[in-house]
Every structure is written in C-alpha cells, then in structure tokens.
Short mmCIF file of C-alpha atoms in Angstrom, two decimals:
data_model
loop_
_atom_site.label_atom_id
_atom_site.label_comp_id
_atom_site.label_asym_id
_atom_site.label_seq_id
_atom_site.Cartn_x
_atom_site.Cartn_y
_atom_site.Cartn_z
CA MET K 1381 69.90 -81.27 20.48
CA THR K 1382 68.28 -78.45 22.48
CA ALA K 1383 67.13 -79.32 26.00
CA PRO K 1384 63.34 -78.96 26.34
CA ASP K 1385 63.60 -76.18 28.95
CA ALA K 1386 66.73 -74.44 27.64
CA PRO K 1387 66.54 -70.65 27.13
CA VAL K 1388 64.89 -69.49 23.91
CA VAL K 1389 66.77 -66.98 21.76
CA LEU K 1390 64.34 -64.83 19.78
CA ARG K 1391 65.49 -63.63 16.37
CA VAL K 1392 64.24 -61.06 13.88
CA ALA K 1393 65.71 -61.07 10.37
CA GLY K 1394 68.34 -63.48 11.67
CA ARG K 1395 69.48 -61.13 14.45
CA PRO K 1396 69.10 -62.08 18.13
CA VAL K 1397 66.80 -59.62 19.90
CA GLY K 1398 65.78 -61.43 23.08
CA ARG K 1399 66.56 -64.31 25.42
CA TYR K 1400 63.85 -66.11 27.39
CA VAL K 1401 64.96 -67.90 30.56
CA THR K 1402 62.58 -70.64 31.72
CA ARG K 1403 64.14 -71.85 34.98
CA PRO K 1404 66.06 -69.01 36.64
CA GLU K 1405 67.95 -69.68 39.85
CA LEU K 1406 66.59 -66.97 42.14
CA PRO K 1407 65.96 -66.54 45.87
CA ALA K 1408 62.41 -67.21 47.04
CA ARG K 1409 61.80 -63.51 47.85
CA HIS K 1410 62.23 -62.71 44.14
CA SER K 1411 59.15 -64.84 43.35
CA PRO K 1412 61.04 -66.96 40.77
CA ARG K 1413 59.52 -66.80 37.31
CA PRO K 1414 60.53 -67.03 33.64
CA PHE K 1415 61.55 -63.78 32.01
CA LEU K 1416 62.89 -62.16 28.85
CA HIS K 1417 66.33 -60.55 29.22
CA PRO K 1418 68.20 -59.10 27.51
CA ILE K 1419 65.93 -57.60 24.90
CA SER K 1420 67.60 -55.35 22.37
CA THR K 1421 66.85 -53.16 19.39
CA LEU K 1422 67.82 -54.30 15.90
CA ALA K 1423 71.00 -52.21 16.26
CA GLY K 1424 71.87 -54.13 19.41
CA THR K 1425 70.99 -51.57 22.11
CA ALA K 1426 69.77 -53.28 25.32
CA VAL K 1427 66.36 -52.06 26.53
CA THR K 1428 65.77 -54.29 29.58
CA GLU K 1429 67.38 -54.69 32.99
CA LEU K 1430 67.70 -57.70 35.29
CA SER K 1431 67.76 -57.49 39.11
CA PRO K 1432 68.84 -53.82 39.27
CA ALA K 1433 70.07 -52.47 42.59
CA ASP K 1434 66.98 -50.32 43.10
CA HIS K 1435 64.58 -53.30 42.77
CA THR K 1436 66.43 -56.60 42.66
CA HIS K 1437 63.18 -58.51 42.02
CA HIS K 1438 62.58 -56.71 38.70
CA LEU K 1439 63.29 -59.32 36.04
CA GLY K 1440 63.38 -57.96 32.50
CA VAL K 1441 60.03 -58.60 30.80
CA GLY K 1442 57.38 -60.99 32.02
CA VAL K 1443 54.24 -61.36 34.09
CA ALA K 1444 54.38 -60.44 37.79
CA VAL K 1445 51.49 -60.08 40.24
CA PRO K 1446 51.94 -58.90 43.86
CA ASP K 1447 48.77 -60.46 45.28
CA VAL K 1448 47.00 -63.67 44.30
CA GLU K 1449 44.85 -64.49 47.32
CA GLY K 1450 47.59 -63.03 49.52
CA HIS K 1451 50.47 -64.80 47.74
CA ASN K 1452 53.22 -62.62 46.25
CA PHE K 1453 54.17 -63.42 42.63
CA TRP K 1454 55.94 -60.06 42.16
CA GLY K 1455 58.85 -60.38 44.56
CA GLY K 1456 60.15 -58.22 47.35
CA ARG K 1457 58.00 -56.88 50.15
CA THR K 1458 54.21 -57.14 50.32
CA PHE K 1459 52.07 -54.05 50.89
CA VAL K 1460 49.85 -54.68 53.92
CA ARG K 1461 46.90 -52.39 54.58
CA ASP K 1462 47.48 -50.02 57.52
CA GLN K 1463 51.04 -51.36 57.83
CA GLY K 1464 52.87 -50.62 54.58
CA PRO K 1465 55.56 -52.66 52.74
CA THR K 1466 56.29 -55.72 54.85
CA GLU K 1467 58.62 -58.68 54.52
CA LEU K 1468 56.44 -61.80 54.47
CA ASP K 1469 57.07 -65.45 53.76
CA ASN K 1470 54.35 -65.51 51.13
CA HIS K 1471 56.19 -65.72 47.82
CA GLY K 1472 54.94 -67.92 45.03
CA SER K 1473 56.68 -69.06 41.87
CA GLN K 1474 55.81 -69.45 38.21
CA ARG K 1475 57.07 -72.83 37.07
CA HIS K 1476 57.77 -73.66 33.46
CA ALA K 1477 55.86 -76.85 32.60
CA ALA K 1478 56.39 -77.33 28.86
CA PHE K 1479 56.69 -75.67 25.48
CA GLN K 1480 53.89 -76.45 23.06
CA LEU K 1481 55.91 -74.64 20.38
CA ARG K 1482 59.35 -73.05 20.26
CA ASP K 1483 60.85 -71.43 17.21
CA PRO K 1484 63.40 -68.63 16.62
CA ASP K 1485 60.54 -66.15 16.22
CA GLY K 1486 58.49 -67.19 19.25
CA PHE K 1487 57.03 -69.84 21.51
CA VAL K 1488 53.94 -71.13 23.26
CA GLU K 1489 54.49 -72.17 26.87
CA GLU K 1490 52.53 -73.66 29.74
CA LEU K 1491 53.30 -72.50 33.29
CA ARG K 1492 52.06 -73.37 36.76
CA TRP K 1493 51.62 -70.67 39.39
CA VAL K 1494 52.37 -72.37 42.71
CA ALA K 1495 52.30 -71.04 46.29
CA ALA K 1496 52.34 -72.82 49.65
CA GLY K 1497 52.59 -76.15 47.85
CA ALA K 1498 49.41 -75.69 45.78
CA GLU K 1499 48.81 -74.73 42.17
CA LEU K 1500 46.58 -71.67 41.93
CA LEU K 1501 46.75 -70.70 38.28
CA ARG K 1502 47.67 -72.39 35.02
CA GLU K 1503 49.08 -70.02 32.42
CA ARG K 1504 49.38 -70.31 28.67
CA ARG K 1505 51.94 -67.79 27.39
CA THR K 1506 52.35 -66.97 23.70
CA VAL K 1507 55.26 -64.79 22.61
CA ALA K 1508 56.19 -63.77 19.05
CA ALA K 1509 58.86 -61.49 17.60
CA THR K 1510 58.11 -59.89 14.23
CA ALA K 1511 59.90 -57.44 11.94
CA LEU K 1512 58.31 -54.05 11.28
CA THR K 1513 60.96 -51.89 9.56
CA ASP K 1514 64.73 -51.79 9.26
CA ASN K 1515 64.79 -49.96 12.61
CA ALA K 1516 61.95 -51.58 14.55
CA TRP K 1517 60.44 -54.92 15.55
CA ALA K 1518 57.53 -55.97 17.74
CA LEU K 1519 57.18 -58.28 20.73
CA ASP K 1520 53.68 -59.74 20.89
CA PHE K 1521 53.01 -61.11 24.39
CA THR K 1522 49.75 -62.85 25.36
CA PHE K 1523 49.09 -64.56 28.66
CA SER K 1524 46.02 -66.51 29.81
CA LEU K 1525 45.51 -67.21 33.51
CA THR K 1526 43.13 -70.05 34.39
CA ASN K 1527 41.89 -70.68 37.92
CA VAL K 1528 42.63 -74.38 38.55
CA THR K 1529 41.39 -74.42 42.15
CA GLY K 1530 37.87 -75.30 43.20
CA ARG K 1531 37.18 -71.84 44.61
CA PRO K 1532 37.11 -68.25 43.32
CA LEU K 1533 40.48 -66.46 43.22
CA THR K 1534 41.10 -62.75 43.26
CA ILE K 1535 44.12 -60.79 42.08
CA GLY K 1536 45.03 -57.60 43.93
CA SER K 1537 47.66 -54.87 44.01
CA PRO K 1538 49.07 -52.45 46.55
CA ALA K 1539 46.45 -49.99 45.26
CA THR K 1540 43.55 -52.30 46.12
CA ASN K 1541 45.25 -52.94 49.46
CA GLY K 1542 45.42 -49.25 50.38
CA ARG K 1543 48.38 -47.66 48.54
CA PRO K 1544 47.07 -45.14 45.98
CA GLY K 1545 48.85 -44.99 42.63
CA ALA K 1546 50.54 -48.38 43.02
CA ALA K 1547 48.30 -50.62 40.93
CA TYR K 1548 51.15 -52.66 39.51
CA GLY K 1549 50.66 -56.29 38.58
CA GLY K 1550 50.34 -58.00 35.20
CA PHE K 1551 52.62 -57.61 32.20
CA PHE K 1552 55.72 -55.65 33.27
CA TRP K 1553 58.72 -54.33 31.35
CA ARG K 1554 61.70 -53.13 33.39
CA ALA K 1555 63.69 -50.88 31.07
CA ARG K 1556 67.37 -50.05 31.35
CA LYS K 1557 68.18 -47.24 33.77
CA GLU K 1558 70.45 -44.59 32.30
CA GLY K 1559 71.89 -41.28 33.47
CA THR K 1560 68.68 -39.37 32.77
CA ALA K 1561 65.09 -40.53 33.09
CA PRO K 1562 63.32 -41.47 29.85
CA ASP K 1563 60.41 -39.49 28.46
CA VAL K 1564 56.95 -41.02 28.37
CA PHE K 1565 54.07 -39.90 26.17
CA THR K 1566 50.80 -40.99 24.57
CA ALA K 1567 48.91 -39.54 21.63
CA ASP K 1568 47.82 -36.58 23.76
CA ARG K 1569 49.73 -36.64 27.07
CA ASP K 1570 53.30 -36.16 28.28
CA GLY K 1571 55.06 -37.13 31.48
CA GLU K 1572 54.71 -39.77 34.17
CA SER K 1573 52.04 -37.97 36.17
CA GLU K 1574 49.83 -37.47 33.09
CA VAL K 1575 50.27 -40.96 31.59
CA HIS K 1576 50.26 -43.15 34.71
CA GLY K 1577 46.86 -44.73 35.33
CA THR K 1578 45.38 -43.85 31.93
CA ARG K 1579 43.82 -46.33 29.52
CA ALA K 1580 45.54 -44.86 26.46
CA ASP K 1581 45.56 -46.93 23.27
CA TRP K 1582 49.35 -46.81 23.42
CA LEU K 1583 52.18 -45.19 25.33
CA ALA K 1584 55.82 -44.64 24.40
CA LEU K 1585 58.95 -44.68 26.55
CA ALA K 1586 61.85 -42.88 24.83
CA GLN K 1587 65.49 -42.57 25.86
CA GLY K 1588 68.16 -40.36 24.32
CA GLY K 1589 68.42 -38.52 21.04
CA ALA K 1590 65.93 -36.21 19.36
CA PRO K 1591 63.00 -37.03 17.08
CA GLY K 1592 63.81 -37.38 13.42
CA PRO K 1593 62.73 -39.18 10.25
CA GLY K 1594 62.30 -42.83 11.12
CA GLY K 1595 63.66 -42.14 14.60
CA ALA K 1596 67.03 -43.45 13.43
CA ASP K 1597 69.25 -40.77 14.90
CA GLY K 1598 71.91 -43.10 16.25
CA GLY K 1599 73.75 -42.75 19.53
CA GLY K 1600 72.00 -45.68 21.18
CA ALA K 1601 68.67 -43.86 21.48
CA TRP K 1602 65.61 -46.08 21.68
CA THR K 1603 61.83 -46.01 21.91
CA LEU K 1604 59.44 -48.61 23.28
CA VAL K 1605 55.77 -48.29 22.29
CA PHE K 1606 53.29 -50.37 24.31
CA ALA K 1607 49.74 -51.21 23.24
CA GLY K 1608 47.13 -53.11 25.21
CA ALA K 1609 45.73 -55.07 22.31
CA THR K 1610 42.54 -56.32 23.99
CA ASP K 1611 39.12 -54.80 23.38
CA THR K 1612 38.45 -51.42 25.00
CA THR K 1613 36.04 -52.82 27.61
CA ARG K 1614 38.90 -54.82 29.13
CA ARG K 1615 41.82 -52.46 28.52
CA ASP K 1616 43.80 -52.19 31.75
CA PRO K 1617 45.21 -48.90 33.02
CA TRP K 1618 48.91 -48.34 32.49
CA PHE K 1619 51.39 -48.46 35.35
CA VAL K 1620 54.28 -46.10 34.57
CA ARG K 1621 57.47 -45.12 36.34
CA THR K 1622 60.22 -42.89 34.91
CA ALA K 1623 61.62 -40.72 37.73
CA GLU K 1624 62.33 -43.49 40.27
CA TYR K 1625 63.16 -46.11 37.66
CA PRO K 1626 62.07 -46.83 34.06
CA GLY K 1627 59.24 -49.35 33.95
CA VAL K 1628 55.92 -49.89 32.19
CA GLY K 1629 53.21 -52.43 32.93
CA SER K 1630 49.53 -53.14 32.81
CA SER K 1631 47.34 -52.99 35.92
CA LEU K 1632 45.18 -56.09 36.34
CA ALA K 1633 43.79 -54.73 39.63
CA CYS K 1634 43.47 -50.95 39.76
CA GLU K 1635 40.27 -49.78 41.46
CA ARG K 1636 39.17 -53.26 42.53
CA ARG K 1637 40.46 -56.83 42.74
CA LEU K 1638 40.19 -58.98 39.62
CA ALA K 1639 38.07 -62.08 40.30
CA ILE K 1640 38.57 -65.34 38.40
CA ASP K 1641 36.01 -68.07 39.07
CA PRO K 1642 36.98 -71.78 39.12
CA GLY K 1643 37.79 -72.89 35.59
CA ASP K 1644 37.56 -69.35 34.19
CA THR K 1645 40.40 -67.61 32.36
CA ALA K 1646 41.65 -64.02 32.24
CA VAL K 1647 43.40 -63.16 28.97
CA ARG K 1648 45.61 -60.17 28.23
CA ARG K 1649 47.72 -59.20 25.20
CA ILE K 1650 50.41 -56.52 25.12
CA VAL K 1651 52.27 -55.65 21.91
CA THR K 1652 55.50 -53.67 22.25
CA VAL K 1653 57.35 -51.92 19.44
CA VAL K 1654 61.12 -51.92 20.02
CA ALA K 1655 62.71 -49.19 17.91
CA ASP K 1656 66.12 -47.64 17.43
CA GLY K 1657 66.13 -43.86 17.79
CA ARG K 1658 63.53 -41.53 19.25
CA LEU K 1659 60.17 -41.79 17.52
CA THR K 1660 57.76 -38.93 16.99
CA ARG K 1661 54.13 -39.35 18.03
CA ASP K 1662 53.05 -40.04 14.46
CA GLU K 1663 55.80 -42.62 13.97
CA ALA K 1664 54.95 -44.36 17.25
CA ALA K 1665 51.25 -44.49 16.39
CA ALA K 1666 51.90 -45.84 12.88
CA LEU K 1667 54.28 -48.54 14.06
CA VAL K 1668 52.04 -49.74 16.85
CA ARG K 1669 49.05 -49.94 14.49
CA LYS K 1670 51.12 -52.10 12.18
CA ALA K 1671 52.35 -54.28 15.02
CA VAL K 1672 48.90 -54.91 16.53
CA SER K 1673 47.35 -55.79 13.17
CA GLN K 1674 49.97 -58.39 12.22
#
C-alpha cells in the first residue's frame, strides 16, 4: 500500500517521465517545498536539475516565490533594496497537506505556505502528464494561491524591490546544465535578451542537435516549450536564463507587487511540452497548441 505522502511517479504511455517529491529533507535556507525531479523525455533524457552547484536552492520544477510579505519562499539570499542580495532568516516552507487525487498520470494536492509559524497561503496544485506524439508529452501545471490571513498579502520579486530584470517568482523550471547554453526562442524572437520579460504566447528552450522532421534527431537533444495558458489579460512575463544557467519561469510580480486580498485566490496555469530532439518553430507552435487544448 502506498503511503499517503510518498513520491508520485508520473507516467505517459506506461513510461516514467517524472517524480514528484512531497516532503523533501532540505535546509531552511532552501525554502523547503515539493518539487518534480527528475523529469525526462519519452526517450529517457533528463531535462531538470536538482540543487545544482550554481544555485543549490533550485529544485527541479515547482512554484517558488522570493517575497511574500517579506518571507522568502524561493530559497537562498533575499534581495534587499539599496543593499543587494542578503542572507536573512526569513525563509518559509511549502508543506504538503494532502492529495485529493493521485494517479499515474497526475495528481491534485493541497499545500500550506507557512512562515514564522503562521500560514499565509493555501495552495491547490493540479498536475497532469499527457501524451502528444511518439516523441513528446505535456506537463500541465496549475496552481491556485489563496490568502488565508485576515489581511491583504502582496507578492514581490527582486525586480519590485529594486533589481531590474530579476522578476523571478512563480512557476519555475530549472533545466539541466550542459556544456553549452541552450537556445531560447519564441514565434518571432531569438535569444535570452530578446525573450526575457516578454509576454509571448509560448517560448522554447532547446538543447543539442539540429532541427529536423519531428525534431527526432537523436543524440539526447531535447526541447521544452512553455505556454502560459491563462487569458491574455493575466499572462505573466517570462523569466528566462540561458547564459548563466538554463531556467524558465513565470513572473508573478514584474513591474509591481501582486496583491491578494483576504480570501481571494490567484490562479496560474503553465503547460510545458517535453520533446525529444530539437523542434522547429512550426513544430513547437503546433505541439503547444495541442497541449493547451487537451
């Protein structure tokens, strides 16, 4: 019999493609939280990284926020205005409460965001893994954050605290670091500097190989295609890194802090295509359209 909080192994067409850890044993400065790692393509190529040397608080795929009313749910140092990155004893944790559903192709989970002994947010997390083609599958990740305090809460980022270009916080995917940096592109832009901060319908992160029919060119090449599948009025800007490390996330707080009133809920959905080989723009667009509509 499976323990109620045991890791969930996600499967597509009978093949394991992801492992979700609910109660990781991590130091407080990592802002302990559930995460998905490893995630792999259908051919078995790993496309996530856990606690890499460059940022030990990067934990595969999950939700991480650097500032909830001054509490750090991202891990590592906190960016302080007019001071810079600073070690503070302000780390919160996301605590697995229960699964409402858990199956080989996904789960629905309840989490509690706790800091300084108090619960700030209650999260409902829905994750599903679905087949797309023989070479690609999709991870559908929705999270809903409800303010369970009796006062307004705001979510911030280093950008809203005075560090331009660092609006990380929200859904975050730490990809595997290889010998060369991956390429990043959207329907009409190329490169980190052009893609970072945009509200593109989708963006792709591609490593290795060369484009070809179906992207199935072997050699361990892979492509991740991310789509913010909420309506356009609430589509968050993308946070992108390729040169320093490979990572893609959504920015809950870019130009201004995100306010959540007592009892209100902020909902976000990110759908990610996980494909073997290097996809062309047309292939990436077609697959992400299929994934979002499922």
